[in-house]
Tab-separated table of C-alpha atoms in Angstrom:
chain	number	residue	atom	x	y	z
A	1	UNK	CA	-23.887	-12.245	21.446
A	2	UNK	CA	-21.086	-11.602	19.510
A	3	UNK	CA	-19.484	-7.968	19.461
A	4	UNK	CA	-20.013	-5.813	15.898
A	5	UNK	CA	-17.254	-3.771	13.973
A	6	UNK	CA	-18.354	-1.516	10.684
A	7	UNK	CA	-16.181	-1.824	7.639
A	8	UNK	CA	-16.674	0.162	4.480
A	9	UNK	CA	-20.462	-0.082	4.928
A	10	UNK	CA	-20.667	-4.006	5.730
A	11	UNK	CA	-20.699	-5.116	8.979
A	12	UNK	CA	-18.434	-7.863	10.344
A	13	UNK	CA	-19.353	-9.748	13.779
A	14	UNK	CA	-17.314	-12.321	15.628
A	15	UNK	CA	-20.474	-14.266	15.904
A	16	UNK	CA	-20.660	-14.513	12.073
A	17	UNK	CA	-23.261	-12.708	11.087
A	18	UNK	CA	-22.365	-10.492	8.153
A	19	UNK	CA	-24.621	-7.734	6.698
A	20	UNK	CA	-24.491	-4.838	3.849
A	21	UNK	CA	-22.661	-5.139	0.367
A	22	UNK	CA	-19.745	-6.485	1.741
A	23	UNK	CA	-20.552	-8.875	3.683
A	24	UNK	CA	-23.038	-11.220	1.636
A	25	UNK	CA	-22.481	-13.613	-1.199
A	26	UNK	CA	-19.543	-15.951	-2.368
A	27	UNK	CA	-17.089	-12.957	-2.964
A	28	UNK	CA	-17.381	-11.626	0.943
A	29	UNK	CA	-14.255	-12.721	2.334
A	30	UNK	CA	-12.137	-11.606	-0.920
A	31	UNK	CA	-14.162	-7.980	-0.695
A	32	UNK	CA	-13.545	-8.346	3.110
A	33	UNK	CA	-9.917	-9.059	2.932
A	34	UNK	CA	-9.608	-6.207	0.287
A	35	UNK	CA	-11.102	-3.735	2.642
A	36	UNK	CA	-8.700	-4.714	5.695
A	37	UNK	CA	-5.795	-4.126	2.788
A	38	UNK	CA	-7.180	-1.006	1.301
A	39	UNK	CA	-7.447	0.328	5.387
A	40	UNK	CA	-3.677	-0.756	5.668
A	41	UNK	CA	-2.745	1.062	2.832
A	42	UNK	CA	-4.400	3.672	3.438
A	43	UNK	CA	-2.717	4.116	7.032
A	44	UNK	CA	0.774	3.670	5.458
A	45	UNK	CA	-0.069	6.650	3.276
A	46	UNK	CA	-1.944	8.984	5.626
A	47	UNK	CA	1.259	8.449	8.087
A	48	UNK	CA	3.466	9.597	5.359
A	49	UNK	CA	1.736	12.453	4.775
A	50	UNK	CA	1.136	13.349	8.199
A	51	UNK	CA	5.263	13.129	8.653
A	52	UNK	CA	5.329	15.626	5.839
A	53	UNK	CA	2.601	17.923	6.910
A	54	UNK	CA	4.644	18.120	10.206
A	55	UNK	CA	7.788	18.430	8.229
A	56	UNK	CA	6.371	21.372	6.060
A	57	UNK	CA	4.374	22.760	8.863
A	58	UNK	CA	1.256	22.181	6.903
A	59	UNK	CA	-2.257	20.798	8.003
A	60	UNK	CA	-3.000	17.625	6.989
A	61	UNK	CA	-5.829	19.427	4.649
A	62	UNK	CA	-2.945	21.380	3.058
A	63	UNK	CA	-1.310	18.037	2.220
A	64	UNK	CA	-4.832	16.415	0.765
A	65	UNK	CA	-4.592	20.115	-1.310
A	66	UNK	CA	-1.471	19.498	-2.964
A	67	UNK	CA	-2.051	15.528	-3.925
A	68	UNK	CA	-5.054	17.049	-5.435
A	69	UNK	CA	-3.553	20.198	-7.411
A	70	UNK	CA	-0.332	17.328	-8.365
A	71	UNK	CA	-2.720	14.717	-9.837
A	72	UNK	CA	-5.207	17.093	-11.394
A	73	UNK	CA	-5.089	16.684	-15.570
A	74	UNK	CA	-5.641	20.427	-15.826
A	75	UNK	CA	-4.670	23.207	-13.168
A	76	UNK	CA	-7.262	23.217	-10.545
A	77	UNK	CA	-9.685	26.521	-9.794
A	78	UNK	CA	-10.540	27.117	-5.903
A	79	UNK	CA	-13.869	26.139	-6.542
A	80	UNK	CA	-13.133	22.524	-8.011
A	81	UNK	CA	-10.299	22.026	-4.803
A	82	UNK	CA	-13.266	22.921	-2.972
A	83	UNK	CA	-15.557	20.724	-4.324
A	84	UNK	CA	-12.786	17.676	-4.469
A	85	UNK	CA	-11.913	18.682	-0.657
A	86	UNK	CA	-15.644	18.957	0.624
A	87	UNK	CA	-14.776	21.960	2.359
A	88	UNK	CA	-15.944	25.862	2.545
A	89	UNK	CA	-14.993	28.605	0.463
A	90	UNK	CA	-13.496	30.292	3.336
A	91	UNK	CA	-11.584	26.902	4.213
A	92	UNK	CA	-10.110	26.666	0.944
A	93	UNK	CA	-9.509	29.907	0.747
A	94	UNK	CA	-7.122	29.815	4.217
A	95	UNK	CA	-5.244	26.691	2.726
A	96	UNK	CA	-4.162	27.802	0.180
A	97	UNK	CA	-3.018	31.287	1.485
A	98	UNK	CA	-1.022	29.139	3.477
A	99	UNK	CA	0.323	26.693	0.588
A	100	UNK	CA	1.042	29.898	-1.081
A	101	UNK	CA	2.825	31.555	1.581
A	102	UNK	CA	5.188	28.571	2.604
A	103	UNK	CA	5.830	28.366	-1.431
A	104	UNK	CA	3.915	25.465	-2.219
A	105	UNK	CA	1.651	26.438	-4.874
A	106	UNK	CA	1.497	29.510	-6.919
A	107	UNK	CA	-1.838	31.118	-8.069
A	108	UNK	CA	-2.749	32.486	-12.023
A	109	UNK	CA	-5.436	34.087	-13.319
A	110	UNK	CA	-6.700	32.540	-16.508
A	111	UNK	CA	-5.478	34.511	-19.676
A	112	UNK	CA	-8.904	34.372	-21.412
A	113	UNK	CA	-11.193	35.152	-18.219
A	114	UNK	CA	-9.122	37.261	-15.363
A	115	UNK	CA	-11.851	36.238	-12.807
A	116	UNK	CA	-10.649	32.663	-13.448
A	117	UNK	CA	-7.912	31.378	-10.444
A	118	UNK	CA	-5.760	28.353	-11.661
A	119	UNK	CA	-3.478	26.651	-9.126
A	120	UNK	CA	0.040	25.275	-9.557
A	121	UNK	CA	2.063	23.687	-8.055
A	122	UNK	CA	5.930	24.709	-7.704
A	123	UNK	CA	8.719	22.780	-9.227
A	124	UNK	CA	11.075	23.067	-6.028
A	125	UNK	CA	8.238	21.916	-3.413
A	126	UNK	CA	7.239	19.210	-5.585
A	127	UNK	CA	10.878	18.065	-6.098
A	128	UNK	CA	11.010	18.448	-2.312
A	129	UNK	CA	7.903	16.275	-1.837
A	130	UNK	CA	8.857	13.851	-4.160
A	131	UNK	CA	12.645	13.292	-2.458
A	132	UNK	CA	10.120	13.147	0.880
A	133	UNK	CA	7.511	10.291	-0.838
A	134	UNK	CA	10.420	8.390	-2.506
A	135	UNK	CA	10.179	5.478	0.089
A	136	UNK	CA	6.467	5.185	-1.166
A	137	UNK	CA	7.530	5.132	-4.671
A	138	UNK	CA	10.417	2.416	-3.919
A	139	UNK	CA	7.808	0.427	-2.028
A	140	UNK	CA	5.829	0.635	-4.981
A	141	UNK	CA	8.130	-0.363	-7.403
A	142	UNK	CA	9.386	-3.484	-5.092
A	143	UNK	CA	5.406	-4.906	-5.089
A	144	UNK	CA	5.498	-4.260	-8.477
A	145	UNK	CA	8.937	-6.665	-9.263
A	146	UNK	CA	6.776	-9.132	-7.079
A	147	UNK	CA	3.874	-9.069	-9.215
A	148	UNK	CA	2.897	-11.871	-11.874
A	149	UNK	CA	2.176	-9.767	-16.078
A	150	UNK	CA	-0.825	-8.659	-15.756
A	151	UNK	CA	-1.359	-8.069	-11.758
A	152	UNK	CA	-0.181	-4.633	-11.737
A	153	UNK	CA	-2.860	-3.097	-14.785
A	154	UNK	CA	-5.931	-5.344	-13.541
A	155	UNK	CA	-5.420	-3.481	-10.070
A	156	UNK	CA	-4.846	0.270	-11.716
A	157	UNK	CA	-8.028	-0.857	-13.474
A	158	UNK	CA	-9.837	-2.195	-10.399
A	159	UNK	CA	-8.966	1.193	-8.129
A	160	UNK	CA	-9.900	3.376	-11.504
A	161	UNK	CA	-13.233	1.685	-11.115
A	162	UNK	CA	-13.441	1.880	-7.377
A	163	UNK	CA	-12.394	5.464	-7.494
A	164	UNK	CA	-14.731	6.194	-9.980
A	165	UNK	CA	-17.540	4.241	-7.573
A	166	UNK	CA	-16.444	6.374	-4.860
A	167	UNK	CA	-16.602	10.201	-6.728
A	168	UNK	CA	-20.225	9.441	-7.139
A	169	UNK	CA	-21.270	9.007	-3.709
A	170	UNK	CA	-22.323	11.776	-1.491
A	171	UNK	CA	-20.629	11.966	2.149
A	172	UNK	CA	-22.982	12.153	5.241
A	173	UNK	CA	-23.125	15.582	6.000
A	174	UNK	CA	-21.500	16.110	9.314
C-alpha cells in the first residue's frame, strides 16, 4: 500500500488514491499544484522573516505582529492583534512590550475613549523593514514583468477570495 502525505486538508497518496476537497474532481491536480506553490511561497516568506526576526532580535510572533499592525486599514487595538494572532491576552501583551521596547511600534490611546489602545507602527523600523524585504518586493515585481494583462489582478482577486475563505475558519484548538 502506498504511503499517505496531508496537504491543505486533501490527502495525496503515491498509490493514487486522493481524498478531501482537494483531491477530487477535474480541477485536483490544478488545486494540487496550487497548494505545493502556495507551501513554496509560503517558505520563501517565513525564511525572510525568520532572517529578520533574528536580525531584529524579535520572535517570529513579533514579526507576524508587525505584518499585521503594517497591513491593517485602521490602527490595530490589542484585542483585534489578539484575535488576528490567536494568541492570549498576556501573549500579546509581552509582544508588544517587546516591539515597543526595541522601537518597533508605538502605542496611543484613542482621543475619544482613553481606555482605547491603538498601535502604530514607526516610520524608521518600517523604513528599516522595508530596505530588509526589498528582495521580496524585487522578486515580486520581476514575476510581475513575466506576467501576461490580466494574470497579476485575477491572482490578487483569487488570494482576496482565498484569504477571505481562510478568516472564516476556526483553527483546531491545540
Amino acid at each position: 500500500m502506498g504511503s499517505r502525505r496531508l496537504y491543505y486538508g486533501a490527502v495525496d497518496s503515491t498509490d493514487g488514491a486522493r481524498g478531501g476537497p482537494l483531491g477530487e474532481g477535474p480541477a485536483a491536480p490544478e488545486l494540487q499544484a496550487l497548494a505545493v506553490q502556495l507551501r513554496r511561497m509560503n517558505g520563501e516568506v517565513s525564511r525572510l522573516a525568520h532572517a529578520f526576526a533574528h536580525a531584529e532580535s524579535l520572535h517570529a510572533t513579533d514579526v507576524q505582529a508587525l505584518a499585521a499592525i503594517l497591513d491593517a486599514e485602521d490602527p490595530l487595538t490589542p484585542g483585534r492583534l489578539r484575535d488576528h494572532l490567536g494568541l492570549t491576552s498576556g501573549a500579546v501583551t509581552a509582544c508588544l512590550d517587546r516591539l515597543e521596547r526595541s522601537g518597533h511600534i508605538r502605542r496611543s490611546r484613542d482621543s475619544a475613549d482613553r481606555r482605547v489602545v491603538h498601535l502604530h507602527y514607526e516610520p524608521a523600523a518600517k523604513s528599516a523593514a522595508r530596505t530588509f524585504f526589498l528582495p521580496l518586493s524585487e522578486a515580486a515585481a520581476r514575476a510581475q514583468a513575466l506576467s501576461e494583462p490580466g494574470e497579476v489582478a485575477a491572482a490578487l482577486r483569487f488570494l482576496a477570495r482565498m484569504n477571505g475563505e481562510l478568516a472564516g475558519t476556526e483553527s483546531p484548538r491545540r
